[in-house]
PDB file of C-alpha atoms in Angstrom:
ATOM      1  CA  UNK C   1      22.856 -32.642   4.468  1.00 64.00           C
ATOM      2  CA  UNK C   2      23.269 -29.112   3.902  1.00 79.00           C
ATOM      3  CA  UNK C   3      21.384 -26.206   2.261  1.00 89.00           C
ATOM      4  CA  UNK C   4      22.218 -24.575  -0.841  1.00 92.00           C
ATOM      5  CA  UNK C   5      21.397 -21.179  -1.925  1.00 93.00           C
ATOM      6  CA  UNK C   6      22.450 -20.426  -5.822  1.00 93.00           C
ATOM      7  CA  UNK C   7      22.544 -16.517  -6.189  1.00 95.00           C
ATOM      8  CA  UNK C   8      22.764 -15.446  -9.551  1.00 94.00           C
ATOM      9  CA  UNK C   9      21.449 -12.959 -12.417  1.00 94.00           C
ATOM     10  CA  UNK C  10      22.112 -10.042 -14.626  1.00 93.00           C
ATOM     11  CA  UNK C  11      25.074  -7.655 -13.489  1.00 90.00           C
ATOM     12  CA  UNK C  12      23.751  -4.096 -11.736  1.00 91.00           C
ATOM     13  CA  UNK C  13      20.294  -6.256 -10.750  1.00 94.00           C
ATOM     14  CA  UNK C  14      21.694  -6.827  -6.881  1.00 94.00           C
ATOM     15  CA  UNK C  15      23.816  -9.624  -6.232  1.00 93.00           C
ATOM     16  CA  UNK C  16      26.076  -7.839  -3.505  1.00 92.00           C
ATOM     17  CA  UNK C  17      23.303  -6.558  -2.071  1.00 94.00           C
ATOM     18  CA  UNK C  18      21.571 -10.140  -1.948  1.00 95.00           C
ATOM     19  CA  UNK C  19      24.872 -11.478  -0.677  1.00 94.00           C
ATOM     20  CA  UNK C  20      25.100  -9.001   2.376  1.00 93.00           C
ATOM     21  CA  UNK C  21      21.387  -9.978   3.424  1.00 92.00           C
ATOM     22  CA  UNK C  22      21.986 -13.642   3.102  1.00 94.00           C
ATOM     23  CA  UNK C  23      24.723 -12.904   5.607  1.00 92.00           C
ATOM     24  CA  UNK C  24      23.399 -10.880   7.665  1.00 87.00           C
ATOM     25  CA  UNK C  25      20.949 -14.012   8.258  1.00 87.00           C
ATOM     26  CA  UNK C  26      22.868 -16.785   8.842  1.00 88.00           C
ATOM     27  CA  UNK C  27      24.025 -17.962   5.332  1.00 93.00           C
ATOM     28  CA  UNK C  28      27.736 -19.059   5.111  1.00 92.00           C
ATOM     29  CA  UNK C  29      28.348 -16.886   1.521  1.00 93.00           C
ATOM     30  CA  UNK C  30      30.948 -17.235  -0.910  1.00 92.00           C
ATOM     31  CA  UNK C  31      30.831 -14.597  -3.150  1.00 89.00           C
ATOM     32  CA  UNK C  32      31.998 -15.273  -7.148  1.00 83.00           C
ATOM     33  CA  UNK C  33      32.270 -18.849  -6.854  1.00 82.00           C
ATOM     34  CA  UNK C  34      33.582 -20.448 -10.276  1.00 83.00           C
ATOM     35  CA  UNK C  35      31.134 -23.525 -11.091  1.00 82.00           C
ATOM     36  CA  UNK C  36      33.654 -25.822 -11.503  1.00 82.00           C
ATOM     37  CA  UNK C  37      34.050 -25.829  -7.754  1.00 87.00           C
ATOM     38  CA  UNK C  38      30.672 -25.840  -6.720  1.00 87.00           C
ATOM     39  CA  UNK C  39      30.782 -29.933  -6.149  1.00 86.00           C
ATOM     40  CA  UNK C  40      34.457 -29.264  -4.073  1.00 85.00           C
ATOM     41  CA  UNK C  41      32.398 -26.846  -1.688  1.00 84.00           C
ATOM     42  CA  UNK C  42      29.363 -29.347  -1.535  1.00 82.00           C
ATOM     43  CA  UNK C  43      31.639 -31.478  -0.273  1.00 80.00           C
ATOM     44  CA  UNK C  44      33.599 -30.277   2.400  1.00 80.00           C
ATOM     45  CA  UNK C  45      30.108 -28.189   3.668  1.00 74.00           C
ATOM     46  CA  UNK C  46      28.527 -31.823   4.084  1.00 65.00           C
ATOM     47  CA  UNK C  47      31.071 -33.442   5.998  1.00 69.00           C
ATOM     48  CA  UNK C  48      29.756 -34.655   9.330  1.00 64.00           C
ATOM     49  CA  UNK C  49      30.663 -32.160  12.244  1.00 59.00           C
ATOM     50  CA  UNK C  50      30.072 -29.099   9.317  1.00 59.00           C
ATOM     51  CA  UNK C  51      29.281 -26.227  10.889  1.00 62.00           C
ATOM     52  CA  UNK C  52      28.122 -24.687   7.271  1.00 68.00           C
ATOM     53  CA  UNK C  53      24.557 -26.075   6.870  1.00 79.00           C
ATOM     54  CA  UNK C  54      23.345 -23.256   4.737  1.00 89.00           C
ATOM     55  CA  UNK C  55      25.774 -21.908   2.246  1.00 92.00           C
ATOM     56  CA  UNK C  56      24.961 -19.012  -0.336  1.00 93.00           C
ATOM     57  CA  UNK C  57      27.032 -19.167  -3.709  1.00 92.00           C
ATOM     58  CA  UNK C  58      27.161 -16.174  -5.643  1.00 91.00           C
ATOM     59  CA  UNK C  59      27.882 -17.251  -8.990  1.00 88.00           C
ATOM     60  CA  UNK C  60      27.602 -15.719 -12.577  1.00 78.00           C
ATOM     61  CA  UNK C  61      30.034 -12.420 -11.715  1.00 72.00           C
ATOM     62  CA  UNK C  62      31.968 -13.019 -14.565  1.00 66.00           C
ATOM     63  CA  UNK C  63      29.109 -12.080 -17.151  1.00 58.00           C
ATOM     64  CA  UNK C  64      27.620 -14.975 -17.054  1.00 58.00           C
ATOM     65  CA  UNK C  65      30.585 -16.906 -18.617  1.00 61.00           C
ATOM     66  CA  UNK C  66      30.907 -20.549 -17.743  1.00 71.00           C
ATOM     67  CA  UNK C  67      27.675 -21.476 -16.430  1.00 81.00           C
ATOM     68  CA  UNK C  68      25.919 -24.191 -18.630  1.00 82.00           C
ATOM     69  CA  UNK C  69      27.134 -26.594 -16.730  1.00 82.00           C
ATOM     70  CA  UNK C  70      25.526 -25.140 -13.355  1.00 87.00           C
ATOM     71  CA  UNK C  71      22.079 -27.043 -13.880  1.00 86.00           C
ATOM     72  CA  UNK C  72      23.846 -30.491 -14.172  1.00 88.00           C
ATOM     73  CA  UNK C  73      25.850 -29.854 -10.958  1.00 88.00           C
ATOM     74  CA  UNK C  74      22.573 -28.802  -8.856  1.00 87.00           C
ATOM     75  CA  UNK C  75      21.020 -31.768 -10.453  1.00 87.00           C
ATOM     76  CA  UNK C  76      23.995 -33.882  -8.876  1.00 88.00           C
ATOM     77  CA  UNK C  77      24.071 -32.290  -5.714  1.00 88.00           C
ATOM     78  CA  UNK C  78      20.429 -33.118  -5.022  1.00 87.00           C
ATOM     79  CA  UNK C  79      20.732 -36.532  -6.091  1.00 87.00           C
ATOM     80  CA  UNK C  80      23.532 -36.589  -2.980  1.00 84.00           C
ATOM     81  CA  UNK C  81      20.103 -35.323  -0.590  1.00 84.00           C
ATOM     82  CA  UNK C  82      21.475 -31.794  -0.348  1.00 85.00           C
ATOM     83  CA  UNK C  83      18.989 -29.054  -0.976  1.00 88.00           C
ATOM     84  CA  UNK C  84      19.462 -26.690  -3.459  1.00 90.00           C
ATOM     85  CA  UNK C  85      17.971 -23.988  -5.227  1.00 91.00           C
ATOM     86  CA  UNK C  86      18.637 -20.437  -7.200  1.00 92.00           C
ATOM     87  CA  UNK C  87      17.655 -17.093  -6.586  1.00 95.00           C
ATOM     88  CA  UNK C  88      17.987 -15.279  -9.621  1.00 96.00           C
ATOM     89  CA  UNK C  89      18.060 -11.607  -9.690  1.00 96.00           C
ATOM     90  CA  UNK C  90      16.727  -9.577 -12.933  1.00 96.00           C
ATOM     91  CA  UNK C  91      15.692  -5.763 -13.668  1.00 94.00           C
ATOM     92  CA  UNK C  92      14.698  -4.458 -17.013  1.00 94.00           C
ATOM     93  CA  UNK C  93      17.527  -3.398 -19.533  1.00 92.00           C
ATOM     94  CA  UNK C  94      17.023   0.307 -19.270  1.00 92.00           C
ATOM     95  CA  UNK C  95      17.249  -0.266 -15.374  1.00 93.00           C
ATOM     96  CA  UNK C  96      20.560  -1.621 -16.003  1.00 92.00           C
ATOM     97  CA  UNK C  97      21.773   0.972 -18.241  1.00 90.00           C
ATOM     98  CA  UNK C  98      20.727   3.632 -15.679  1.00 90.00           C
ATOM     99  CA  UNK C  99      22.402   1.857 -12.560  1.00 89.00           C
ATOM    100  CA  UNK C 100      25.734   1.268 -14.519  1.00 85.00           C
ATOM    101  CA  UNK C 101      26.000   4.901 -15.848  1.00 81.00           C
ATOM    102  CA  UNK C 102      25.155   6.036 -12.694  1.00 79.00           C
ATOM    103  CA  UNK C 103      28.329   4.547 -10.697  1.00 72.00           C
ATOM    104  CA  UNK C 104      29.995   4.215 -14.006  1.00 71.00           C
ATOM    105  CA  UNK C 105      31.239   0.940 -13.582  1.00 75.00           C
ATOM    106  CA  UNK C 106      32.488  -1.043 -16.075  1.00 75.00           C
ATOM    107  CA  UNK C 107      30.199  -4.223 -17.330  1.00 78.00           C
ATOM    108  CA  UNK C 108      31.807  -7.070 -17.392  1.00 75.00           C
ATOM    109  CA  UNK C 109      31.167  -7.662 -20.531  1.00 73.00           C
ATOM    110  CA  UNK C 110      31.601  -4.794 -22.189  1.00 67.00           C
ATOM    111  CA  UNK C 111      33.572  -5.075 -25.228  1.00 62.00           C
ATOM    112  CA  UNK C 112      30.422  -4.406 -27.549  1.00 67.00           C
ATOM    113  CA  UNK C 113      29.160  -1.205 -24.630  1.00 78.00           C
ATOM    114  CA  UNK C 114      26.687  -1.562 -21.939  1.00 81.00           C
ATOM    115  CA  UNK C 115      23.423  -2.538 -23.514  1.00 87.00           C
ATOM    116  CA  UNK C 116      24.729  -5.140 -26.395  1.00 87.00           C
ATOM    117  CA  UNK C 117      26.830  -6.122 -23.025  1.00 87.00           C
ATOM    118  CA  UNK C 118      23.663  -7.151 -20.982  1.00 90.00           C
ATOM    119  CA  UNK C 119      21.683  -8.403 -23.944  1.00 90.00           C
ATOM    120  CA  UNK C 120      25.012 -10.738 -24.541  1.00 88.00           C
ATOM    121  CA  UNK C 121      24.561 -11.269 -20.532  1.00 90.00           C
ATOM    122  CA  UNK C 122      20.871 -12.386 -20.782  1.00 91.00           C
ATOM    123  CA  UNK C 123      22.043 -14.860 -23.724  1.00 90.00           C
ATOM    124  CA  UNK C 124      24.525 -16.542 -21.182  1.00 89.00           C
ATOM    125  CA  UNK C 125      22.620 -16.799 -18.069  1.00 91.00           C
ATOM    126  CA  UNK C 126      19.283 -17.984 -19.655  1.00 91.00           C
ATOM    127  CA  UNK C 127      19.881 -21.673 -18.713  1.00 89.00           C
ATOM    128  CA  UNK C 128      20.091 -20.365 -14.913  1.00 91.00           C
ATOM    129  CA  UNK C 129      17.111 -17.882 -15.558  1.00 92.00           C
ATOM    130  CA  UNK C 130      15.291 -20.997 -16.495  1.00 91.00           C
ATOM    131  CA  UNK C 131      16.257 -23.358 -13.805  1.00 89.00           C
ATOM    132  CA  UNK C 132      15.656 -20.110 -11.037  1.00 91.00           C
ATOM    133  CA  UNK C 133      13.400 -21.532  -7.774  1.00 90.00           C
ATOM    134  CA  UNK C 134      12.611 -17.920  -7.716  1.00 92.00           C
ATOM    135  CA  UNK C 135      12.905 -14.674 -10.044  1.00 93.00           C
ATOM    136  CA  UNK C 136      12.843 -11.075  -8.476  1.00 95.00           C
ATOM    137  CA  UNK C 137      12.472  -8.629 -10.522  1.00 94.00           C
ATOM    138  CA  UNK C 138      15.200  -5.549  -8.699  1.00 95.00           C
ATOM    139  CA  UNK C 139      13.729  -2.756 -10.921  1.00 93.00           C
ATOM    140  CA  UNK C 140      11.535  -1.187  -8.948  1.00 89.00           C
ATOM    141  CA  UNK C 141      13.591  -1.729  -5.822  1.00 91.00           C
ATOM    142  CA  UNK C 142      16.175   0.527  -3.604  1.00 91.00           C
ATOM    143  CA  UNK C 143      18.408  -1.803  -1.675  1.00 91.00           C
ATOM    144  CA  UNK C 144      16.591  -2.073   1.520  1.00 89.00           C
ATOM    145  CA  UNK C 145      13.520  -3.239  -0.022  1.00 90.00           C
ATOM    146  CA  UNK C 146      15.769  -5.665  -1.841  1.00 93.00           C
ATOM    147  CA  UNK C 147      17.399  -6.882   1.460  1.00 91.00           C
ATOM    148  CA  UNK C 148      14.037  -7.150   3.219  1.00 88.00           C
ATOM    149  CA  UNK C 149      12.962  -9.166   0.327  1.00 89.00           C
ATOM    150  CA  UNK C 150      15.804 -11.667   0.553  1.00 92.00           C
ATOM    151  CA  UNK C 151      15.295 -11.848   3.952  1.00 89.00           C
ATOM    152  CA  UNK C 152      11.565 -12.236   4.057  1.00 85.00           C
ATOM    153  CA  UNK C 153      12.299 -15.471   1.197  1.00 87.00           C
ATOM    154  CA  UNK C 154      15.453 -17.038   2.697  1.00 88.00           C
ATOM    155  CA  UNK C 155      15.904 -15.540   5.921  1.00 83.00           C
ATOM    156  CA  UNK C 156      13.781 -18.106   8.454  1.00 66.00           C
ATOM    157  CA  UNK C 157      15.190 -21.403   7.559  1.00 56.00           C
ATOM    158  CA  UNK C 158      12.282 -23.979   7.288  1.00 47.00           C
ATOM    159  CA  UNK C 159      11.699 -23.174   3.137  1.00 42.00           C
ATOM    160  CA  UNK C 160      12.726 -26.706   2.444  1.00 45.00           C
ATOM    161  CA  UNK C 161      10.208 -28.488   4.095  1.00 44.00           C
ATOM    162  CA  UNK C 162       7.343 -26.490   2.979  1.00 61.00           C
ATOM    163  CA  UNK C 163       6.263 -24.517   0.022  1.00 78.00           C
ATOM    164  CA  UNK C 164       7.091 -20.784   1.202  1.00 83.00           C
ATOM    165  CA  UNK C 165       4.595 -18.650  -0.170  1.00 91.00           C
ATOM    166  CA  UNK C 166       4.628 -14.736  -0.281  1.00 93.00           C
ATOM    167  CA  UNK C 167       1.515 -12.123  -0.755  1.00 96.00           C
ATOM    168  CA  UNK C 168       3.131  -9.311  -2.238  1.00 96.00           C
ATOM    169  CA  UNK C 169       0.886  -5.464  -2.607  1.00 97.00           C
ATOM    170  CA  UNK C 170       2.090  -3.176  -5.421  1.00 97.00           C
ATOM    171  CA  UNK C 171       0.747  -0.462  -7.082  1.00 97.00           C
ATOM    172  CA  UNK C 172      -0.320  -0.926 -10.816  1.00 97.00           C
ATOM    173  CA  UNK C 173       1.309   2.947 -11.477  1.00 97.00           C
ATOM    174  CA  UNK C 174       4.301   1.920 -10.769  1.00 95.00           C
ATOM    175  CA  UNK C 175       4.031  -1.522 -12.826  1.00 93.00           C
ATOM    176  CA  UNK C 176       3.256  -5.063 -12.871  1.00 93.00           C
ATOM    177  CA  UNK C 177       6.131  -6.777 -11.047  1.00 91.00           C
ATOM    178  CA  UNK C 178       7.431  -9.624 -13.370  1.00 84.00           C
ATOM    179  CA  UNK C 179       8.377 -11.648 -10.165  1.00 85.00           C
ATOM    180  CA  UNK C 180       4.977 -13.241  -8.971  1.00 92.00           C
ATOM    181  CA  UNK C 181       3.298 -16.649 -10.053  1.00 93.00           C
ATOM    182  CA  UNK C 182      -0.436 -14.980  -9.798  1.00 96.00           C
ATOM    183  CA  UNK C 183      -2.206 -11.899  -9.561  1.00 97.00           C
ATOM    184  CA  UNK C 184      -4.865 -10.483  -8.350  1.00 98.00           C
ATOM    185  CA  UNK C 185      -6.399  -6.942  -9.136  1.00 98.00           C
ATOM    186  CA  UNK C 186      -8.313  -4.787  -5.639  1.00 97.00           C
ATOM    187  CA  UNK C 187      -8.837  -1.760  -7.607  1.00 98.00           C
ATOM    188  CA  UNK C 188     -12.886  -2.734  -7.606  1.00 97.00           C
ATOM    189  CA  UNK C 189     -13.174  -1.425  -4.342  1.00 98.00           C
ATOM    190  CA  UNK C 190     -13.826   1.865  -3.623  1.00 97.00           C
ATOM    191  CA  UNK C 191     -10.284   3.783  -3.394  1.00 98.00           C
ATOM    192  CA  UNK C 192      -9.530   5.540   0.379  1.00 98.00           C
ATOM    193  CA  UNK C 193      -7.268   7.688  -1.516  1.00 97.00           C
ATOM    194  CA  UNK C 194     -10.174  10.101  -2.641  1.00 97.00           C
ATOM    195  CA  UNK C 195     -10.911  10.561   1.174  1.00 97.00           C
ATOM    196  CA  UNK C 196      -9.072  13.600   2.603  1.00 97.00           C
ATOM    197  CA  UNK C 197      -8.725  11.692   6.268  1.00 97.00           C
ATOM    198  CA  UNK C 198      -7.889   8.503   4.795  1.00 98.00           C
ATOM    199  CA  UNK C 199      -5.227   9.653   2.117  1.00 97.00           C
ATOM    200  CA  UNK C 200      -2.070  10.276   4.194  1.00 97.00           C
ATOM    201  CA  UNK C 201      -2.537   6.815   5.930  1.00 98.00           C
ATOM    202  CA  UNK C 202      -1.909   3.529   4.299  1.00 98.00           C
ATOM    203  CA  UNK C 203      -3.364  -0.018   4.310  1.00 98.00           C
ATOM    204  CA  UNK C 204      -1.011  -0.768   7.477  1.00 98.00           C
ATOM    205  CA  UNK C 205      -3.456   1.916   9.612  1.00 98.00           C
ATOM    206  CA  UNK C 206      -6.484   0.707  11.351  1.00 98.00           C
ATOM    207  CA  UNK C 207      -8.420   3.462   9.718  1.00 98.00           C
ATOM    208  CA  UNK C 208      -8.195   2.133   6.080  1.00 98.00           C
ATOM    209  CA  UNK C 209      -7.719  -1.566   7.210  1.00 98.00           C
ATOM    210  CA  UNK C 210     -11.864  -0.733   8.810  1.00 98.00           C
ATOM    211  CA  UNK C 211     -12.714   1.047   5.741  1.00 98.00           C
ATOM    212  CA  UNK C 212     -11.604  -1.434   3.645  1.00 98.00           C
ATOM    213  CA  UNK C 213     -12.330  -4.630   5.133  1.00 98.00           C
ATOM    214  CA  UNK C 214     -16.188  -2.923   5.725  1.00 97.00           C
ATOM    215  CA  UNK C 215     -16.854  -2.839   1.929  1.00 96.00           C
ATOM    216  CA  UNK C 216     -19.323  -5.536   0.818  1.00 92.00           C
ATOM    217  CA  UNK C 217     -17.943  -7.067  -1.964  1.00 96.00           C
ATOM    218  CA  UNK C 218     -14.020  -7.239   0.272  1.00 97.00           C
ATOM    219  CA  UNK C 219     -15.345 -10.247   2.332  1.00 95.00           C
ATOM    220  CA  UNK C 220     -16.504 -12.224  -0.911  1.00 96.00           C
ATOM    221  CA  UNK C 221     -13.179 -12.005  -2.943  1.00 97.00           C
ATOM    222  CA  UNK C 222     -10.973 -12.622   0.215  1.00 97.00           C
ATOM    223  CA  UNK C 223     -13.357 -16.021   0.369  1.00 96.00           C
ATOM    224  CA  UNK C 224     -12.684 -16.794  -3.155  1.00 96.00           C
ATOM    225  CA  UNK C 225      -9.284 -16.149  -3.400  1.00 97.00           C
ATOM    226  CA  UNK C 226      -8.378 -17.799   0.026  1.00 95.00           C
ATOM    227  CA  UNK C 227     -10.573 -20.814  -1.073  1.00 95.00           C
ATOM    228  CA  UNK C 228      -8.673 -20.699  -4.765  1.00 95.00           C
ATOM    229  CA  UNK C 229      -5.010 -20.645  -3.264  1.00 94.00           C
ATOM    230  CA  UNK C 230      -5.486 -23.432  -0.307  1.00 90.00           C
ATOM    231  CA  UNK C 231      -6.838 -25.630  -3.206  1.00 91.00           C
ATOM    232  CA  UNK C 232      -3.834 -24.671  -5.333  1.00 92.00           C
ATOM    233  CA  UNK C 233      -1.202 -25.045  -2.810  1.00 88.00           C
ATOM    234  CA  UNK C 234      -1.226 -28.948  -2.407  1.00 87.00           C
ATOM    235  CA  UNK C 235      -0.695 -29.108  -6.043  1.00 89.00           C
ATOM    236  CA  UNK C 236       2.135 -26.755  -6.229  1.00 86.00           C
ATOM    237  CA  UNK C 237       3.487 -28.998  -3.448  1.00 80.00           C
ATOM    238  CA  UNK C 238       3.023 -32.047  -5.007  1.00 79.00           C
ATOM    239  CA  UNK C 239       4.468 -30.825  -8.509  1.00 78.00           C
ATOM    240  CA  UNK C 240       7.845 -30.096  -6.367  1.00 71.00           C
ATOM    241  CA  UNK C 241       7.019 -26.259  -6.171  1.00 79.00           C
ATOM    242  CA  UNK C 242       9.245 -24.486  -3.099  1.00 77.00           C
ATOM    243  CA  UNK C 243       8.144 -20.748  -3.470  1.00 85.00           C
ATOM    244  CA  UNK C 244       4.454 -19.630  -4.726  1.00 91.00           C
ATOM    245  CA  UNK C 245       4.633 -15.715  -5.279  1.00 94.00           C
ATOM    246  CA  UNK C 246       0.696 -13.581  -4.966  1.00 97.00           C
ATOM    247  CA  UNK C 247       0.541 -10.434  -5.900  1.00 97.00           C
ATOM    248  CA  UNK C 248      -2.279  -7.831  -5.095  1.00 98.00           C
ATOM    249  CA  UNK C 249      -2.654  -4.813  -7.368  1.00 98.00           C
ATOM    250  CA  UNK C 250      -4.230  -1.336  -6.323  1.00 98.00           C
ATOM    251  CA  UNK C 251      -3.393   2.013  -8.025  1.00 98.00           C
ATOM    252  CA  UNK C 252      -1.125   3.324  -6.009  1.00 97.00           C
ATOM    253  CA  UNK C 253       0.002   0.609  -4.181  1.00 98.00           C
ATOM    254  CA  UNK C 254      -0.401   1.954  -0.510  1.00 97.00           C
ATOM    255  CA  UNK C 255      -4.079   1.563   0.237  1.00 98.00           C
ATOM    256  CA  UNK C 256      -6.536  -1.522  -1.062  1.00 98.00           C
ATOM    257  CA  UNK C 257      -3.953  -3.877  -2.077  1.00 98.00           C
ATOM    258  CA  UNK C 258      -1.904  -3.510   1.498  1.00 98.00           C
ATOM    259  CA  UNK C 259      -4.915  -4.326   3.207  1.00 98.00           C
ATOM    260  CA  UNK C 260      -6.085  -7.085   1.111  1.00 98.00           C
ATOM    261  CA  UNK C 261      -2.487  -8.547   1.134  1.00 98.00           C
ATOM    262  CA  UNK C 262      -2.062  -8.031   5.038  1.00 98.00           C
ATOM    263  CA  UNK C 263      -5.419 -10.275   5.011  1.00 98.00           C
ATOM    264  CA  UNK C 264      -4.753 -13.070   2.825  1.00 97.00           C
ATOM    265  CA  UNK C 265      -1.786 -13.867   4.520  1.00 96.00           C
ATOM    266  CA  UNK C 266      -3.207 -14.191   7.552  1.00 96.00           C
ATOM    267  CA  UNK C 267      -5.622 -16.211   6.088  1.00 96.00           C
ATOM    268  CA  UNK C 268      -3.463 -18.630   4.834  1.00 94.00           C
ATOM    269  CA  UNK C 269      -1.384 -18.901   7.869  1.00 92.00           C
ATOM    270  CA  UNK C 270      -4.750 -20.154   8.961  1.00 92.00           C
ATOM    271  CA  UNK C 271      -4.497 -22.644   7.096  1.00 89.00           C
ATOM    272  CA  UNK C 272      -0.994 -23.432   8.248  1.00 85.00           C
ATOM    273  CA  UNK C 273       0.804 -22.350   5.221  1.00 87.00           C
ATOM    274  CA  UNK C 274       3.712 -20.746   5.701  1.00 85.00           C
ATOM    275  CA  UNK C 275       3.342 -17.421   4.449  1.00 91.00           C
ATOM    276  CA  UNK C 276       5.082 -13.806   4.120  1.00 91.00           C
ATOM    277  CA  UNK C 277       4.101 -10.420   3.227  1.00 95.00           C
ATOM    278  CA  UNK C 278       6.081  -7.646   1.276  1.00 94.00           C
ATOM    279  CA  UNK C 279       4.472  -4.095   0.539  1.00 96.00           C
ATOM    280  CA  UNK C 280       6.430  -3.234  -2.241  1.00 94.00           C
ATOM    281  CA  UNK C 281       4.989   0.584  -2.991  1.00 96.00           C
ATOM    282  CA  UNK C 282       3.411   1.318   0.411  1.00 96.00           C
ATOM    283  CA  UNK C 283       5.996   4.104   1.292  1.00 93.00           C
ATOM    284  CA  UNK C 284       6.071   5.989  -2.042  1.00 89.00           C
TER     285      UNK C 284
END
């Protein structure tokens, strides 16, 4: 049976850019897919001899118009043993506003003007929002750290089979990112920022990963956290979970949390759970 990636979410939040990365990966995309043919492509991608086994449809273009039905027809399809999920891509409102004015494009819905058009927008794709495998949150994102995203959560193939899980770093000055199931705050630990050899370098250099991974209390809340998550994972997995999103939180973004991140990942691979990592703030 085939694999089927739903890409969806608010106009301006990175669709096309989602799209592009899915392809550049491997994914069969077809880009502004009405619903009503989802089932038609399901079938002819599942045909024996397909060469299609994962397919991307970008869906939603339209506004969100036309899309209540979408939930019933995923429910369908995996009934038939294909396996299907949605990536849904959102960024906060004044985000939106910015990007549109910016390359003054037109909304698509825009007969009310741009911000009753994406509250409208919101109101229409809620019942995908709510069905979403996974949420990203675009906002703080250029398009290469969207792509590498995409790619880090779709790009290797085996998500199906096991629950994917990402460790993600950010930096609590530049905001909470909306997209992650749990998180975890590092900024307890002494801050490499405040020393002038260790400030140009990030978490990714030896020299903080030492300093870091040297302070006392580091060891015991890697221990807890790693013991916390391998005891949660089998229960996400059980409860039909496919992606489990971990956030760690410094101030900056570029220092404690990379380091911390960079380790719990590895920990968990340990543990043979497939795991990625994405420094979100780490070059800013």
């Amino acid at each position: 049976m085939s694999e089927f990636l739903m890409v969806t979410g608010l106009s301006g939040a990175g669709r096309s850019t989602a799209a592009a990365a899915l392809e550049d990966v491997g994914w069969f995309v077809i880009d502004n897919l009405p619903p009503a043919l989802i089932t038609k492509v399901a079938e002819l991608a599942g045909r024996p001899g397909g060469e299609n086994e994962r397919v991307a449809l970008v869906i939603g273009r339209g506004g969100g118009e036309h899309v209540e039905d979408v939930p019933e027809i995923m429910s369908s399809l995996r009934d038939a043993g294909h396996d299907v999920r949605i990536l849904f891509l959102d960024a906060p409102d004044d985000v939106l506003v910015r990007r549109f004015e910016g390359t003054r494009r037109r909304h698509p819905l825009a007969a009310r003007g741009v911000e009753a058009s994406i509250a409208d927008e919101r109101r229409l794709l809620a019942v995908l929002r709510e069905a979403a495998d996974v949420i990203v949150d675009t906002g703080e994102l250029n398009s290469n750290q969207l792509r590498s995203r995409v790619i880090e959560l779709f790009g290797n193939g085996d998500g199906r089979t096991h629950l994917q899980t990402s460790v993600v770093s950010f930096g609590y000055k530049h905001g909470l990112p909306l997209d992650v199931d749990l998180v975890f705050d590092c900024r307890f630990l002494p801050n490499p920022f405040w020393l002038d050899e260790l400030r140009p370098l990030s978490g990714l250099d030896e020299a903080v990963r030492r300093y870091v991974l040297e302070q006392p209390e580091t060891l015991e809340f890697l221990t807890r956290v790693d013991e916390l998550l391998t005891s949660l994972v089998p229960a996400y997995t059980r409860e039909g979970k496919s992606y489990l999103s971990v956030a760690m939180g410094c101030t900056g973004g570029r220092h404690r949390s990379v380091v911390l991140a960079e380790e719990l990942a590895e920990r968990l691979r340990g543990h043979a759970v497939a795991t990625t990592v994405f420094h979100r703030d780490v070059d800013r």
